[in-house]
Amino acid sequence: MPLPTYTPKDFATDQDVRWCPGCGDYAVLTAVRKALPKLGHRREDYVFVSGIGCAARFPYYMNTYGLHTIHGRSLAVATGIKLANPELQICVVSGDGDLFSIGGNHTIHAMRRNVDLTVLLLNNRIYGLTKGQYSPTSEQGKVTKSSPMGSPDFPVNPIALAVASGCTLIARTIDVDMKHFDAVYVRAMEHKGTSFVEVYQDCNIFNHKAWFYASQKESKFDATVVVEHGKPLIFGKDRDKGIRLRNGSPEVVTIGHGVSEADLLVHDETDRTLAFVYSQMAHPEFPEPIGVLYAETGKPTYDELVHEQIHAAREQRKGTEAEALQQLLHGAETWTVEQ
Ligand SMILES: Cc1ncc(C[n+]2csc(CCOP(=O)(O)OP(=O)(O)O)c2C)c(N)n1
Ligand code: SF4
């Protein structure tokens, strides 16, 4: 059957969107609804899965299948859904607390297993829903109601963690940059394997302006560098600055002062070591890399491998499914506990 021609409206629900006015989650919701019609799947093939938090309200607002699960368990549930029906297109949307604190374990394991799904981390560096406690991505020294003397924790680095966990597509984008978000999101959803997108998201109530250096036009050209495969890392309002590698470490240089474009680092999205280098580039010392930082194709996905085993087990089986179950129940792997 030919695919219906969708518009963003087809993905909207009749639910009142209950985020605070000005929250960055609105822009992400709009951008996701705009991107889905380009992906070429039926609406009923999408499943949006979330944990608990403000960002985790996302599935209510998408006219697709969806599950609002429990805190930190979105990826465990999403993995189960993918295994049960590998045809589904799964997008997990949740916050930094949900995905990196209580759910940190599941995030690592989904990534290392290369489950075929997309994770959208709406990173506002705070717990929004529970009213502004520090989160695993909050900067050290962050003063909140739960850390009146400043958080003693050093933050988790989501991109470095994704690199270390073996994630096969790793990207970063910003809530207000809809065009950039769109390109990155389409790429992530089309990727076979785990794709992870860190979205710098403004929580204008509890952590306003946390990412303004990267999102506002006065500062973003100097504070970020957009990476594109095969292109040199050039940035700055006048596009006169670049990144050079020296002994494996990045260095900010000014083009024209004994440095030419040919000296600059050229983005190679297939280079995991480079992705780790990018994860270490932090404002204000460096511009922060934005875009698809790493993409690996050809690695088998968890769901494929599990289904290969199911297929192989069925091939080896003699008789009907019912007989196989009986064989299993009466098989050699049973024992009697003596009184
Ligand atoms: C088991 C459990 N522990 C704690 C909570 C309380 N809780 C709800 S949401 C949340 C964190 C939300 O922060 P984040 O994931 O960053 O999402 P945001 O609200 O900022 O979008 C916490 C700690 C809970 N609901 N369940
Ligand atoms: S508390 Fe923050 S993250 Fe939650 S809806 Fe309000 S602005 Fe958005």
JSON list of C-alpha atoms in Angstrom, two decimals, residues 152-247:
[
{"chain": "A", "resi": 152, "resn": "PRO", "atom": "CA", "xyz": [30.13, 18.70, 44.69]},
{"chain": "A", "resi": 153, "resn": "ASP", "atom": "CA", "xyz": [29.60, 16.31, 41.74]},
{"chain": "A", "resi": 154, "resn": "PHE", "atom": "CA", "xyz": [31.60, 16.40, 38.54]},
{"chain": "A", "resi": 155, "resn": "PRO", "atom": "CA", "xyz": [29.20, 16.16, 35.60]},
{"chain": "A", "resi": 156, "resn": "VAL", "atom": "CA", "xyz": [28.76, 13.25, 33.23]},
{"chain": "A", "resi": 157, "resn": "ASN", "atom": "CA", "xyz": [29.83, 14.00, 29.66]},
{"chain": "A", "resi": 158, "resn": "PRO", "atom": "CA", "xyz": [27.04, 12.52, 27.47]},
{"chain": "A", "resi": 159, "resn": "ILE", "atom": "CA", "xyz": [29.05, 12.50, 24.24]},
{"chain": "A", "resi": 160, "resn": "ALA", "atom": "CA", "xyz": [32.12, 10.90, 25.86]},
{"chain": "A", "resi": 161, "resn": "LEU", "atom": "CA", "xyz": [29.89, 8.28, 27.46]},
{"chain": "A", "resi": 162, "resn": "ALA", "atom": "CA", "xyz": [28.25, 7.52, 24.11]},
{"chain": "A", "resi": 163, "resn": "VAL", "atom": "CA", "xyz": [31.67, 7.17, 22.47]},
{"chain": "A", "resi": 164, "resn": "ALA", "atom": "CA", "xyz": [32.91, 4.87, 25.23]},
{"chain": "A", "resi": 165, "resn": "SER", "atom": "CA", "xyz": [29.74, 2.75, 25.14]},
{"chain": "A", "resi": 166, "resn": "GLY", "atom": "CA", "xyz": [30.15, 1.94, 21.45]},
{"chain": "A", "resi": 167, "resn": "CYS", "atom": "CA", "xyz": [27.17, 4.00, 20.22]},
{"chain": "A", "resi": 168, "resn": "THR", "atom": "CA", "xyz": [27.10, 3.92, 16.41]},
{"chain": "A", "resi": 169, "resn": "LEU", "atom": "CA", "xyz": [25.69, 7.39, 15.67]},
{"chain": "A", "resi": 170, "resn": "ILE", "atom": "CA", "xyz": [26.48, 10.29, 17.97]},
{"chain": "A", "resi": 171, "resn": "ALA", "atom": "CA", "xyz": [25.26, 13.83, 17.35]},
{"chain": "A", "resi": 172, "resn": "ARG", "atom": "CA", "xyz": [24.64, 17.15, 19.04]},
{"chain": "A", "resi": 173, "resn": "THR", "atom": "CA", "xyz": [22.21, 19.92, 18.19]},
{"chain": "A", "resi": 174, "resn": "ILE", "atom": "CA", "xyz": [20.34, 22.85, 19.78]},
{"chain": "A", "resi": 175, "resn": "ASP", "atom": "CA", "xyz": [16.61, 23.29, 20.51]},
{"chain": "A", "resi": 176, "resn": "VAL", "atom": "CA", "xyz": [16.20, 26.66, 18.76]},
{"chain": "A", "resi": 177, "resn": "ASP", "atom": "CA", "xyz": [18.14, 25.75, 15.61]},
{"chain": "A", "resi": 178, "resn": "MET", "atom": "CA", "xyz": [15.28, 23.94, 13.85]},
{"chain": "A", "resi": 179, "resn": "LYS", "atom": "CA", "xyz": [17.09, 23.53, 10.54]},
{"chain": "A", "resi": 180, "resn": "HIS", "atom": "CA", "xyz": [20.12, 21.95, 12.15]},
{"chain": "A", "resi": 181, "resn": "PHE", "atom": "CA", "xyz": [17.94, 19.83, 14.42]},
{"chain": "A", "resi": 182, "resn": "ASP", "atom": "CA", "xyz": [16.00, 18.58, 11.39]},
{"chain": "A", "resi": 183, "resn": "ALA", "atom": "CA", "xyz": [19.09, 17.41, 9.50]},
{"chain": "A", "resi": 184, "resn": "VAL", "atom": "CA", "xyz": [20.54, 15.67, 12.55]},
{"chain": "A", "resi": 185, "resn": "TYR", "atom": "CA", "xyz": [17.24, 14.07, 13.58]},
{"chain": "A", "resi": 186, "resn": "VAL", "atom": "CA", "xyz": [16.48, 12.67, 10.12]},
{"chain": "A", "resi": 187, "resn": "ARG", "atom": "CA", "xyz": [19.98, 11.21, 10.00]},
{"chain": "A", "resi": 188, "resn": "ALA", "atom": "CA", "xyz": [19.57, 9.68, 13.45]},
{"chain": "A", "resi": 189, "resn": "MET", "atom": "CA", "xyz": [16.19, 8.14, 12.69]},
{"chain": "A", "resi": 190, "resn": "GLU", "atom": "CA", "xyz": [17.48, 6.68, 9.42]},
{"chain": "A", "resi": 191, "resn": "HIS", "atom": "CA", "xyz": [20.50, 5.16, 11.13]},
{"chain": "A", "resi": 192, "resn": "LYS", "atom": "CA", "xyz": [20.51, 1.40, 11.70]},
{"chain": "A", "resi": 193, "resn": "GLY", "atom": "CA", "xyz": [21.67, 0.84, 15.27]},
{"chain": "A", "resi": 194, "resn": "THR", "atom": "CA", "xyz": [21.62, 3.09, 18.31]},
{"chain": "A", "resi": 195, "resn": "SER", "atom": "CA", "xyz": [21.67, 6.76, 17.43]},
{"chain": "A", "resi": 196, "resn": "PHE", "atom": "CA", "xyz": [22.13, 9.27, 20.21]},
{"chain": "A", "resi": 197, "resn": "VAL", "atom": "CA", "xyz": [21.36, 12.96, 19.84]},
{"chain": "A", "resi": 198, "resn": "GLU", "atom": "CA", "xyz": [22.22, 15.39, 22.61]},
{"chain": "A", "resi": 199, "resn": "VAL", "atom": "CA", "xyz": [19.94, 18.43, 22.34]},
{"chain": "A", "resi": 200, "resn": "TYR", "atom": "CA", "xyz": [20.93, 21.56, 24.24]},
{"chain": "A", "resi": 201, "resn": "GLN", "atom": "CA", "xyz": [17.51, 22.46, 25.67]},
{"chain": "A", "resi": 202, "resn": "ASP", "atom": "CA", "xyz": [16.58, 25.57, 27.61]},
{"chain": "A", "resi": 203, "resn": "CYS", "atom": "CA", "xyz": [14.65, 25.11, 30.86]},
{"chain": "A", "resi": 204, "resn": "ASN", "atom": "CA", "xyz": [13.68, 28.75, 31.18]},
{"chain": "A", "resi": 205, "resn": "ILE", "atom": "CA", "xyz": [12.25, 28.25, 34.67]},
{"chain": "A", "resi": 206, "resn": "PHE", "atom": "CA", "xyz": [15.00, 26.41, 36.54]},
{"chain": "A", "resi": 207, "resn": "ASN", "atom": "CA", "xyz": [18.14, 26.76, 34.41]},
{"chain": "A", "resi": 208, "resn": "HIS", "atom": "CA", "xyz": [17.50, 29.59, 31.99]},
{"chain": "A", "resi": 209, "resn": "LYS", "atom": "CA", "xyz": [20.30, 30.56, 29.59]},
{"chain": "A", "resi": 210, "resn": "ALA", "atom": "CA", "xyz": [22.42, 27.49, 30.42]},
{"chain": "A", "resi": 211, "resn": "TRP", "atom": "CA", "xyz": [23.16, 27.05, 26.71]},
{"chain": "A", "resi": 212, "resn": "PHE", "atom": "CA", "xyz": [22.79, 30.65, 25.56]},
{"chain": "A", "resi": 213, "resn": "TYR", "atom": "CA", "xyz": [26.45, 30.80, 24.59]},
{"chain": "A", "resi": 214, "resn": "ALA", "atom": "CA", "xyz": [25.69, 28.09, 22.00]},
{"chain": "A", "resi": 215, "resn": "SER", "atom": "CA", "xyz": [22.25, 29.27, 20.86]},
{"chain": "A", "resi": 216, "resn": "GLN", "atom": "CA", "xyz": [22.23, 33.08, 20.70]},
{"chain": "A", "resi": 217, "resn": "LYS", "atom": "CA", "xyz": [23.39, 34.84, 17.57]},
{"chain": "A", "resi": 218, "resn": "GLU", "atom": "CA", "xyz": [25.79, 37.17, 19.41]},
{"chain": "A", "resi": 219, "resn": "SER", "atom": "CA", "xyz": [27.84, 34.27, 20.75]},
{"chain": "A", "resi": 220, "resn": "LYS", "atom": "CA", "xyz": [27.06, 31.04, 18.89]},
{"chain": "A", "resi": 221, "resn": "PHE", "atom": "CA", "xyz": [29.44, 31.52, 15.98]},
{"chain": "A", "resi": 222, "resn": "ASP", "atom": "CA", "xyz": [32.38, 31.73, 18.34]},
{"chain": "A", "resi": 223, "resn": "ALA", "atom": "CA", "xyz": [31.12, 29.24, 20.89]},
{"chain": "A", "resi": 224, "resn": "THR", "atom": "CA", "xyz": [30.28, 26.39, 18.51]},
{"chain": "A", "resi": 225, "resn": "VAL", "atom": "CA", "xyz": [31.78, 24.77, 15.45]},
{"chain": "A", "resi": 226, "resn": "VAL", "atom": "CA", "xyz": [29.47, 22.98, 13.02]},
{"chain": "A", "resi": 227, "resn": "VAL", "atom": "CA", "xyz": [31.10, 19.74, 11.85]},
{"chain": "A", "resi": 228, "resn": "GLU", "atom": "CA", "xyz": [30.40, 18.28, 8.41]},
{"chain": "A", "resi": 229, "resn": "HIS", "atom": "CA", "xyz": [32.00, 15.12, 7.05]},
{"chain": "A", "resi": 230, "resn": "GLY", "atom": "CA", "xyz": [34.99, 15.92, 4.83]},
{"chain": "A", "resi": 231, "resn": "LYS", "atom": "CA", "xyz": [35.04, 19.63, 5.69]},
{"chain": "A", "resi": 232, "resn": "PRO", "atom": "CA", "xyz": [37.60, 21.52, 7.78]},
{"chain": "A", "resi": 233, "resn": "LEU", "atom": "CA", "xyz": [36.62, 22.81, 11.21]},
{"chain": "A", "resi": 234, "resn": "ILE", "atom": "CA", "xyz": [36.16, 26.52, 10.64]},
{"chain": "A", "resi": 235, "resn": "PHE", "atom": "CA", "xyz": [34.19, 28.78, 12.95]},
{"chain": "A", "resi": 236, "resn": "GLY", "atom": "CA", "xyz": [33.79, 32.35, 14.22]},
{"chain": "A", "resi": 237, "resn": "LYS", "atom": "CA", "xyz": [31.55, 35.21, 13.11]},
{"chain": "A", "resi": 238, "resn": "ASP", "atom": "CA", "xyz": [34.03, 36.08, 10.37]},
{"chain": "A", "resi": 239, "resn": "ARG", "atom": "CA", "xyz": [34.89, 32.41, 9.75]},
{"chain": "A", "resi": 240, "resn": "ASP", "atom": "CA", "xyz": [38.48, 33.23, 10.47]},
{"chain": "A", "resi": 241, "resn": "LYS", "atom": "CA", "xyz": [39.12, 30.65, 13.19]},
{"chain": "A", "resi": 242, "resn": "GLY", "atom": "CA", "xyz": [39.72, 26.95, 12.99]},
{"chain": "A", "resi": 243, "resn": "ILE", "atom": "CA", "xyz": [40.70, 23.83, 14.90]},
{"chain": "A", "resi": 244, "resn": "ARG", "atom": "CA", "xyz": [44.05, 22.19, 14.33]},
{"chain": "A", "resi": 245, "resn": "LEU", "atom": "CA", "xyz": [45.26, 18.94, 15.87]},
{"chain": "A", "resi": 246, "resn": "ARG", "atom": "CA", "xyz": [48.59, 19.06, 17.65]},
{"chain": "A", "resi": 247, "resn": "ASN", "atom": "CA", "xyz": [49.89, 15.75, 19.06]}
]
